[in-house]
mmCIF file of C-alpha atoms in Angstrom:
data_model
loop_
_atom_site.group_PDB
_atom_site.id
_atom_site.type_symbol
_atom_site.label_atom_id
_atom_site.label_comp_id
_atom_site.label_asym_id
_atom_site.label_seq_id
_atom_site.Cartn_x
_atom_site.Cartn_y
_atom_site.Cartn_z
ATOM 1 C CA MET A 1 39.362 -52.535 -116.957
ATOM 2 C CA PHE A 2 36.580 -53.934 -119.061
ATOM 3 C CA MET A 3 37.128 -51.203 -121.605
ATOM 4 C CA VAL A 4 40.866 -52.119 -122.038
ATOM 5 C CA THR A 5 40.129 -55.806 -122.514
ATOM 6 C CA TYR A 6 37.495 -54.945 -125.026
ATOM 7 C CA ILE A 7 39.721 -52.787 -127.124
ATOM 8 C CA CYS A 8 42.525 -55.383 -127.076
ATOM 9 C CA HIS A 9 40.182 -57.954 -128.373
ATOM 10 C CA ILE A 10 38.940 -55.768 -131.157
ATOM 11 C CA GLN A 11 42.537 -55.092 -132.146
ATOM 12 C CA SER A 12 43.718 -58.662 -132.121
ATOM 13 C CA PHE A 13 40.586 -59.645 -133.981
ATOM 14 C CA ASN A 14 41.213 -57.017 -136.620
ATOM 15 C CA VAL A 15 44.755 -58.205 -137.114
ATOM 16 C CA ILE A 16 43.639 -61.764 -137.721
ATOM 17 C CA ILE A 17 40.961 -60.642 -140.238
ATOM 18 C CA ILE A 18 43.454 -58.538 -142.148
ATOM 19 C CA MET A 19 45.992 -61.318 -142.307
ATOM 20 C CA GLU A 20 43.436 -63.795 -143.575
ATOM 21 C CA GLU A 21 42.062 -61.500 -146.183
ATOM 22 C CA GLU A 22 45.532 -60.941 -147.709
ATOM 23 C CA LEU A 23 46.244 -64.653 -147.572
ATOM 24 C CA LEU A 24 42.875 -65.511 -149.105
ATOM 25 C CA TYR A 25 43.511 -63.393 -152.228
ATOM 26 C CA GLN A 26 47.045 -64.633 -152.481
ATOM 27 C CA MET A 27 45.741 -68.186 -152.482
ATOM 28 C CA ILE A 28 42.975 -67.417 -154.926
ATOM 29 C CA GLY A 29 45.704 -66.040 -157.253
ATOM 30 C CA GLU A 30 47.770 -69.154 -156.852
ATOM 31 C CA LYS A 31 44.807 -71.315 -157.656
ATOM 32 C CA ILE A 32 43.996 -69.348 -160.728
ATOM 33 C CA ARG A 33 47.556 -69.756 -161.869
ATOM 34 C CA THR A 34 47.577 -73.486 -161.082
ATOM 35 C CA GLU A 35 44.283 -74.053 -162.816
ATOM 36 C CA ARG A 36 45.322 -71.967 -165.910
ATOM 37 C CA ARG A 37 48.494 -74.047 -166.277
ATOM 38 C CA ARG A 38 46.677 -77.313 -165.570
ATOM 39 C CA VAL A 39 43.537 -76.969 -167.584
ATOM 40 C CA ARG A 40 44.572 -74.482 -170.268
ATOM 41 C CA PRO A 41 48.411 -74.690 -170.508
ATOM 42 C CA GLU A 42 48.241 -72.925 -173.846
ATOM 43 C CA LEU A 43 46.547 -69.900 -172.327
ATOM 44 C CA SER A 44 49.096 -67.346 -171.197
ATOM 45 C CA GLN A 45 48.379 -64.481 -168.737
ATOM 46 C CA ALA A 46 48.143 -62.190 -171.880
ATOM 47 C CA GLY A 47 45.695 -64.608 -173.493
ATOM 48 C CA LEU A 48 43.448 -64.829 -170.456
ATOM 49 C CA ALA A 49 43.572 -61.029 -170.150
ATOM 50 C CA LYS A 50 42.445 -60.582 -173.744
ATOM 51 C CA LYS A 51 39.544 -63.013 -173.295
ATOM 52 C CA LEU A 52 38.350 -61.090 -170.268
ATOM 53 C CA ASP A 53 39.034 -57.647 -171.750
ATOM 54 C CA LEU A 54 41.456 -56.877 -168.850
ATOM 55 C CA SER A 55 45.035 -55.738 -168.989
ATOM 56 C CA ARG A 56 47.788 -58.298 -168.647
ATOM 57 C CA ALA A 57 48.974 -56.441 -165.549
ATOM 58 C CA SER A 58 45.535 -57.080 -163.973
ATOM 59 C CA ILE A 59 45.858 -60.806 -164.489
ATOM 60 C CA VAL A 60 49.438 -60.763 -163.203
ATOM 61 C CA ASN A 61 48.315 -58.884 -160.107
ATOM 62 C CA ILE A 62 45.273 -61.075 -159.534
ATOM 63 C CA GLU A 63 47.501 -64.161 -159.742
ATOM 64 C CA LEU A 64 49.839 -62.563 -157.217
ATOM 65 C CA GLY A 65 46.911 -61.715 -154.884
ATOM 66 C CA LYS A 66 47.871 -58.040 -155.130
ATOM 67 C CA GLN A 67 44.661 -57.129 -157.039
ATOM 68 C CA ARG A 68 41.364 -58.422 -155.497
ATOM 69 C CA ALA A 69 39.174 -59.770 -158.268
ATOM 70 C CA PRO A 70 35.454 -59.082 -157.763
ATOM 71 C CA ILE A 71 33.114 -62.078 -157.923
ATOM 72 C CA HIS A 72 31.979 -61.477 -161.497
ATOM 73 C CA VAL A 73 35.602 -61.423 -162.704
ATOM 74 C CA LEU A 74 36.387 -64.584 -160.719
ATOM 75 C CA TRP A 75 33.394 -66.114 -162.415
ATOM 76 C CA GLN A 76 34.588 -64.999 -165.849
ATOM 77 C CA ILE A 77 38.019 -66.436 -165.104
ATOM 78 C CA ALA A 78 36.453 -69.798 -164.220
ATOM 79 C CA GLU A 79 34.423 -69.697 -167.389
ATOM 80 C CA ALA A 80 37.496 -68.815 -169.500
ATOM 81 C CA LEU A 81 39.473 -71.655 -167.996
ATOM 82 C CA LYS A 82 36.481 -73.969 -168.339
ATOM 83 C CA THR A 83 36.822 -74.860 -164.706
ATOM 84 C CA ASP A 84 34.597 -74.666 -161.625
ATOM 85 C CA ILE A 85 34.709 -71.348 -159.661
ATOM 86 C CA GLY A 86 34.840 -73.522 -156.504
ATOM 87 C CA LEU A 87 38.333 -74.750 -157.603
ATOM 88 C CA LEU A 88 39.583 -71.166 -157.471
ATOM 89 C CA LEU A 89 38.674 -70.729 -153.801
ATOM 90 C CA PRO A 90 40.829 -72.133 -151.019
ATOM 91 C CA ARG A 91 39.186 -74.448 -148.563
ATOM 92 C CA ARG A 92 39.160 -73.660 -144.830
ATOM 93 C CA ASP A 93 41.810 -76.302 -144.065
ATOM 94 C CA GLU A 94 44.130 -74.943 -146.795
ATOM 95 C CA LEU A 95 43.734 -71.468 -145.393
ATOM 96 C CA ASP A 96 44.347 -72.668 -141.854
ATOM 97 C CA GLU A 97 47.425 -74.602 -142.827
ATOM 98 C CA ARG A 98 49.010 -71.553 -144.367
ATOM 99 C CA ASN A 99 47.939 -69.370 -141.434
ATOM 100 C CA GLU A 100 49.327 -71.476 -138.685
ATOM 101 C CA PRO A 101 50.983 -69.500 -135.881
ATOM 102 C CA ILE A 102 54.597 -70.674 -135.249
ATOM 103 C CA LYS A 103 57.544 -69.731 -133.064
ATOM 104 C CA LEU A 104 60.913 -69.026 -134.614
ATOM 105 C CA ASP A 105 64.154 -67.834 -132.987
ATOM 106 C CA ALA A 106 65.228 -64.151 -133.214
ATOM 107 C CA LYS A 107 68.042 -64.839 -135.657
ATOM 108 C CA THR A 108 65.700 -66.694 -138.141
ATOM 109 C CA ILE A 109 63.183 -63.857 -137.839
ATOM 110 C CA ARG A 110 65.949 -61.319 -138.665
ATOM 111 C CA GLN A 111 66.864 -63.286 -141.745
ATOM 112 C CA ILE A 112 63.258 -63.441 -142.857
ATOM 113 C CA GLU A 113 62.858 -59.688 -142.352
ATOM 114 C CA ALA A 114 65.997 -58.955 -144.355
ATOM 115 C CA ALA A 115 64.855 -61.141 -147.241
ATOM 116 C CA ALA A 116 61.190 -59.888 -147.208
ATOM 117 C CA GLN A 117 62.111 -56.153 -147.075
ATOM 118 C CA GLY A 118 58.746 -55.214 -145.776
ATOM 119 C CA ASP A 119 56.759 -57.349 -148.202
ATOM 120 C CA ALA A 120 53.977 -59.025 -146.099
ATOM 121 C CA ALA A 121 53.323 -61.874 -148.502
ATOM 122 C CA THR A 122 56.997 -62.864 -148.704
ATOM 123 C CA ARG A 123 57.389 -62.663 -144.987
ATOM 124 C CA ARG A 124 54.424 -64.892 -144.430
ATOM 125 C CA ASP A 125 55.503 -67.379 -147.059
ATOM 126 C CA LEU A 126 59.022 -67.689 -145.707
ATOM 127 C CA THR A 127 57.785 -67.872 -142.081
ATOM 128 C CA GLN A 128 55.421 -70.633 -143.025
ATOM 129 C CA PHE A 129 57.878 -72.648 -145.122
ATOM 130 C CA ILE A 130 60.715 -72.368 -142.629
ATOM 131 C CA SER A 131 58.559 -73.233 -139.571
ATOM 132 C CA LYS A 132 57.141 -76.230 -141.331
ATOM 133 C CA ALA A 133 60.681 -77.423 -142.325
ATOM 134 C CA LYS A 134 61.711 -77.013 -138.644
ATOM 135 C CA SER A 135 58.656 -78.268 -136.849
ATOM 136 C CA LYS A 136 58.589 -81.553 -138.799
ATOM 137 C CA SER A 137 61.917 -82.451 -137.404
ATOM 138 C CA HIS A 138 60.548 -82.126 -133.906
ATOM 139 C CA GLU A 139 57.662 -84.348 -134.790
ATOM 140 C CA THR A 140 60.004 -87.124 -135.978
ATOM 141 C CA GLU A 141 61.828 -86.981 -132.603
ATOM 142 C CA ILE A 142 58.779 -88.283 -130.783
ATOM 143 C CA MET B 1 81.307 -64.402 -141.444
ATOM 144 C CA LYS B 2 83.608 -64.840 -144.393
ATOM 145 C CA PRO B 3 83.457 -68.381 -145.859
ATOM 146 C CA LYS B 4 86.542 -70.374 -146.510
ATOM 147 C CA PHE B 5 88.305 -69.279 -149.672
ATOM 148 C CA ARG B 6 87.695 -71.621 -152.559
ATOM 149 C CA SER B 7 89.317 -71.372 -155.976
ATOM 150 C CA LYS B 8 87.379 -72.188 -159.137
ATOM 151 C CA GLU B 9 89.324 -75.398 -159.305
ATOM 152 C CA ASP B 10 88.404 -76.360 -155.740
ATOM 153 C CA ILE B 11 84.716 -75.953 -156.529
ATOM 154 C CA GLU B 12 85.028 -77.916 -159.761
ATOM 155 C CA ALA B 13 86.710 -80.700 -157.864
ATOM 156 C CA ILE B 14 84.093 -80.719 -155.112
ATOM 157 C CA VAL B 15 81.282 -80.823 -157.720
ATOM 158 C CA THR B 16 82.907 -83.732 -159.623
ATOM 159 C CA ARG B 17 83.234 -85.690 -156.382
ATOM 160 C CA THR B 18 79.565 -84.868 -155.503
ATOM 161 C CA LEU B 19 78.348 -86.063 -158.942
ATOM 162 C CA GLN B 20 80.401 -89.218 -158.797
ATOM 163 C CA GLN B 21 79.395 -90.136 -155.252
ATOM 164 C CA ALA B 22 75.729 -89.672 -156.196
ATOM 165 C CA ASP B 23 76.262 -91.623 -159.436
ATOM 166 C CA CYS B 24 74.699 -88.756 -161.362
ATOM 167 C CA MET B 25 77.265 -87.836 -163.935
ATOM 168 C CA ARG B 26 74.777 -87.677 -166.864
ATOM 169 C CA ILE B 27 72.616 -85.008 -168.693
ATOM 170 C CA PRO B 28 70.300 -83.565 -167.801
ATOM 171 C CA VAL B 29 71.915 -83.763 -164.342
ATOM 172 C CA PRO B 30 69.299 -85.161 -162.035
ATOM 173 C CA VAL B 31 69.425 -82.477 -159.260
ATOM 174 C CA GLY B 32 66.454 -83.893 -157.354
ATOM 175 C CA LEU B 33 68.206 -87.267 -157.128
ATOM 176 C CA ILE B 34 71.503 -85.732 -155.992
ATOM 177 C CA ALA B 35 69.573 -83.837 -153.252
ATOM 178 C CA HIS B 36 67.841 -87.075 -152.265
ATOM 179 C CA ARG B 37 71.144 -88.943 -151.984
ATOM 180 C CA LEU B 38 72.490 -86.281 -149.785
ATOM 181 C CA ASP B 39 69.430 -86.759 -147.572
ATOM 182 C CA LEU B 40 68.058 -83.305 -148.534
ATOM 183 C CA LYS B 41 64.306 -83.055 -148.918
ATOM 184 C CA VAL B 42 63.201 -80.943 -151.874
ATOM 185 C CA GLU B 43 59.846 -79.133 -151.735
ATOM 186 C CA ALA B 44 58.025 -76.814 -154.125
ATOM 187 C CA ALA B 45 57.105 -73.695 -152.184
ATOM 188 C CA SER B 46 55.301 -70.473 -152.407
ATOM 189 C CA LEU B 47 58.007 -67.898 -151.694
ATOM 190 C CA GLY B 48 56.791 -64.648 -152.972
ATOM 191 C CA GLU B 49 58.229 -62.863 -156.004
ATOM 192 C CA GLU B 50 61.858 -62.232 -154.945
ATOM 193 C CA VAL B 51 62.980 -65.345 -153.204
ATOM 194 C CA SER B 52 64.167 -68.207 -155.365
ATOM 195 C CA GLY B 53 64.944 -70.765 -152.678
ATOM 196 C CA VAL B 54 65.713 -71.554 -149.120
ATOM 197 C CA LEU B 55 67.787 -74.206 -147.328
ATOM 198 C CA VAL B 56 66.653 -75.091 -143.803
ATOM 199 C CA ILE B 57 68.872 -77.264 -141.624
ATOM 200 C CA ASP B 58 67.381 -78.210 -138.295
ATOM 201 C CA LYS B 59 69.121 -81.098 -136.596
ATOM 202 C CA ASP B 60 68.652 -84.179 -138.859
ATOM 203 C CA LYS B 61 65.944 -82.520 -140.960
ATOM 204 C CA LYS B 62 67.365 -80.917 -144.094
ATOM 205 C CA THR B 63 64.988 -79.183 -146.525
ATOM 206 C CA ILE B 64 65.396 -77.270 -149.766
ATOM 207 C CA GLY B 65 62.456 -75.113 -150.787
ATOM 208 C CA TYR B 66 62.305 -73.749 -154.371
ATOM 209 C CA ASN B 67 60.033 -71.110 -155.686
ATOM 210 C CA ALA B 68 57.375 -73.017 -157.643
ATOM 211 C CA ALA B 69 56.279 -69.976 -159.572
ATOM 212 C CA GLN B 70 59.626 -69.658 -161.329
ATOM 213 C CA SER B 71 60.529 -71.396 -164.584
ATOM 214 C CA PRO B 72 61.660 -75.047 -164.502
ATOM 215 C CA VAL B 73 65.249 -74.194 -165.491
ATOM 216 C CA ARG B 74 65.354 -71.585 -162.722
ATOM 217 C CA GLN B 75 64.030 -74.151 -160.318
ATOM 218 C CA ARG B 76 66.795 -76.599 -161.214
ATOM 219 C CA PHE B 77 69.385 -73.822 -160.766
ATOM 220 C CA THR B 78 67.887 -72.888 -157.402
ATOM 221 C CA ILE B 79 68.061 -76.527 -156.139
ATOM 222 C CA ALA B 80 71.640 -76.812 -157.373
ATOM 223 C CA HIS B 81 72.511 -73.489 -155.661
ATOM 224 C CA GLU B 82 71.071 -74.687 -152.387
ATOM 225 C CA ILE B 83 72.930 -78.010 -152.621
ATOM 226 C CA GLY B 84 75.984 -75.779 -153.073
ATOM 227 C CA HIS B 85 75.282 -73.985 -149.775
ATOM 228 C CA TYR B 86 74.814 -77.302 -148.151
ATOM 229 C CA ILE B 87 78.033 -78.853 -149.294
ATOM 230 C CA LEU B 88 80.162 -75.685 -149.049
ATOM 231 C CA HIS B 89 78.710 -73.686 -146.111
ATOM 232 C CA VAL B 90 76.854 -75.852 -143.733
ATOM 233 C CA THR B 91 79.284 -76.610 -140.897
ATOM 234 C CA GLU B 92 78.942 -78.921 -137.926
ATOM 235 C CA LYS B 93 76.384 -76.798 -136.185
ATOM 236 C CA LYS B 94 72.873 -78.094 -135.886
ATOM 237 C CA GLU B 95 70.919 -75.233 -137.386
ATOM 238 C CA SER B 96 71.420 -73.246 -140.594
ATOM 239 C CA LEU B 97 69.247 -71.117 -142.738
ATOM 240 C CA PHE B 98 69.877 -69.744 -146.225
ATOM 241 C CA ILE B 99 67.366 -67.491 -148.024
ATOM 242 C CA ASP B 100 68.294 -66.826 -151.604
ATOM 243 C CA LYS B 101 66.894 -63.997 -153.685
ATOM 244 C CA GLN B 102 66.970 -63.994 -157.463
ATOM 245 C CA TYR B 103 70.206 -62.732 -158.973
ATOM 246 C CA ALA B 104 71.308 -61.249 -155.634
ATOM 247 C CA ALA B 105 74.871 -62.198 -156.275
ATOM 248 C CA THR B 106 75.114 -60.750 -159.734
ATOM 249 C CA TYR B 107 73.177 -57.531 -159.454
ATOM 250 C CA LYS B 108 73.958 -56.485 -155.865
ATOM 251 C CA ARG B 109 77.625 -57.333 -155.940
ATOM 252 C CA ASP B 110 78.693 -53.799 -155.264
ATOM 253 C CA ALA B 111 76.395 -53.259 -152.289
ATOM 254 C CA LEU B 112 77.384 -56.552 -150.729
ATOM 255 C CA SER B 113 80.981 -56.910 -151.738
ATOM 256 C CA SER B 114 82.349 -56.311 -148.247
ATOM 257 C CA THR B 115 80.256 -59.008 -146.619
ATOM 258 C CA GLY B 116 80.865 -62.707 -146.364
ATOM 259 C CA ASP B 117 77.306 -63.338 -147.650
ATOM 260 C CA ASP B 118 78.286 -62.202 -151.104
ATOM 261 C CA ALA B 119 81.257 -64.597 -151.246
ATOM 262 C CA GLN B 120 78.924 -67.382 -150.220
ATOM 263 C CA GLU B 121 76.518 -66.541 -152.950
ATOM 264 C CA ILE B 122 79.159 -66.387 -155.652
ATOM 265 C CA GLN B 123 80.518 -69.790 -154.443
ATOM 266 C CA ALA B 124 76.996 -71.290 -154.481
ATOM 267 C CA ASN B 125 76.384 -69.950 -157.960
ATOM 268 C CA SER B 126 79.694 -71.348 -159.271
ATOM 269 C CA PHE B 127 78.822 -74.680 -157.646
ATOM 270 C CA ALA B 128 75.355 -74.747 -159.229
ATOM 271 C CA ALA B 129 76.760 -73.885 -162.710
ATOM 272 C CA ALA B 130 79.351 -76.668 -162.398
ATOM 273 C CA LEU B 131 76.836 -79.157 -161.059
ATOM 274 C CA LEU B 132 74.276 -78.597 -163.834
ATOM 275 C CA MET B 133 76.868 -78.212 -166.565
ATOM 276 C CA PRO B 134 79.753 -80.478 -165.621
ATOM 277 C CA ALA B 135 82.922 -79.651 -167.624
ATOM 278 C CA GLU B 136 83.504 -83.174 -168.873
ATOM 279 C CA LEU B 137 79.951 -83.559 -170.099
ATOM 280 C CA ILE B 138 80.079 -80.160 -171.877
ATOM 281 C CA HIS B 139 83.266 -81.163 -173.646
ATOM 282 C CA LYS B 140 81.771 -84.446 -174.636
ATOM 283 C CA GLU B 141 78.660 -82.832 -176.028
ATOM 284 C CA LEU B 142 80.763 -80.264 -177.970
ATOM 285 C CA GLU B 143 82.648 -83.067 -179.683
ATOM 286 C CA THR B 144 79.499 -84.571 -181.074
ATOM 287 C CA MET B 145 77.874 -81.278 -182.069
ATOM 288 C CA HIS B 146 78.321 -80.135 -185.614
ATOM 289 C CA MET B 147 77.486 -76.472 -185.092
ATOM 290 C CA ASP B 148 79.823 -73.587 -184.851
ATOM 291 C CA MET B 149 80.068 -72.384 -181.240
ATOM 292 C CA GLY B 150 79.691 -68.805 -182.262
ATOM 293 C CA ASP B 151 76.170 -69.714 -183.238
ATOM 294 C CA GLY B 152 73.484 -68.628 -180.756
ATOM 295 C CA ASP B 153 71.408 -71.688 -181.707
ATOM 296 C CA ALA B 154 74.177 -74.000 -180.552
ATOM 297 C CA ILE B 155 74.055 -72.449 -177.112
ATOM 298 C CA THR B 156 70.252 -72.734 -177.031
ATOM 299 C CA GLU B 157 70.496 -76.475 -178.106
ATOM 300 C CA LEU B 158 73.216 -77.131 -175.545
ATOM 301 C CA ALA B 159 71.154 -75.329 -172.845
ATOM 302 C CA SER B 160 68.085 -77.378 -173.561
ATOM 303 C CA LYS B 161 70.112 -80.688 -173.379
ATOM 304 C CA PHE B 162 71.383 -79.697 -169.996
ATOM 305 C CA GLU B 163 67.987 -78.206 -168.954
ATOM 306 C CA VAL B 164 69.502 -74.839 -168.002
ATOM 307 C CA SER B 165 68.795 -71.294 -169.299
ATOM 308 C CA PRO B 166 70.764 -70.168 -172.438
ATOM 309 C CA GLN B 167 72.191 -67.328 -170.288
ATOM 310 C CA ALA B 168 73.469 -69.819 -167.698
ATOM 311 C CA MET B 169 75.033 -71.976 -170.536
ATOM 312 C CA SER B 170 76.612 -68.899 -172.135
ATOM 313 C CA ILE B 171 78.223 -67.828 -168.778
ATOM 314 C CA ARG B 172 79.407 -71.366 -168.174
ATOM 315 C CA LEU B 173 81.001 -71.750 -171.591
ATOM 316 C CA GLY B 174 82.736 -68.402 -170.977
ATOM 317 C CA SER B 175 84.027 -69.513 -167.578
ATOM 318 C CA LEU B 176 85.286 -72.777 -169.032
ATOM 319 C CA GLY B 177 87.224 -70.793 -171.581
ATOM 320 C CA ILE B 178 85.139 -72.063 -174.473
ATOM 321 C CA PHE B 179 84.406 -69.413 -177.043
ATOM 322 C CA SER B 180 80.824 -68.097 -176.978
ATOM 323 C CA SER B 181 79.164 -65.240 -178.859
#
């Protein structure tokens, strides 16, 4: 009995950790892109790649959160953009906001699955946006 | 479910009425303002790579989400496309959801041709093109332009005035029966 409970906890714990890691890198990528466009609008993905001696594909994938940039690369990106590395990292509340658990009806979930076609990031983004758009209406009812 | 059949002329007429009611018959067509006047909230969203936009209707709350990572002209087209779904396809029911992927209607036409979804996407695309590039404003612009319409630069110039992509402008000129290269 104890054993079973223990395993369940481990599993659900793992799931949460994996979800957050993916989301974390996705948000770091979004922040890099936002900062690049805000601080250095003239610096393209290719330009940034050249400065860091990386391939353009690496920068594209880092900005999409598909490639996990090590700390020294993140540091170099911050230097190249002349911004603070702290601005490239999501805050706890930003992460939580994106990670909120929500309830959607079966039909909506089917539509999201069909659109995401197995892509975890798309599924999460859609789930988050749609549930936010829906839940707000319930708030206004009060 | 198959949507109601709408001819090109029907869609043009619906768009003209929408633009007039919103008092937005001018270029570049203020899509955000049209959405606002229709009580649709427009939000920039993170939607992954493939999805361009979503329309979420939940009781009185109506939200358009557009993919903030795509180009500004693409974002305008997406918002116009979602307004199209709202006007053409949202019926009396309290809840609706549209999730639109980039170019779904053009590239996947064969795979989807037997479903009603495809017809809805084509209608929403026609609506969006007509909304961003109203026929009367296109004709007005063409009268004042001195360039030959066979010229690619003319299409680019026209596209930038309407804040649409040159491809979208080129398709629109074709469908209006105006010669394009």
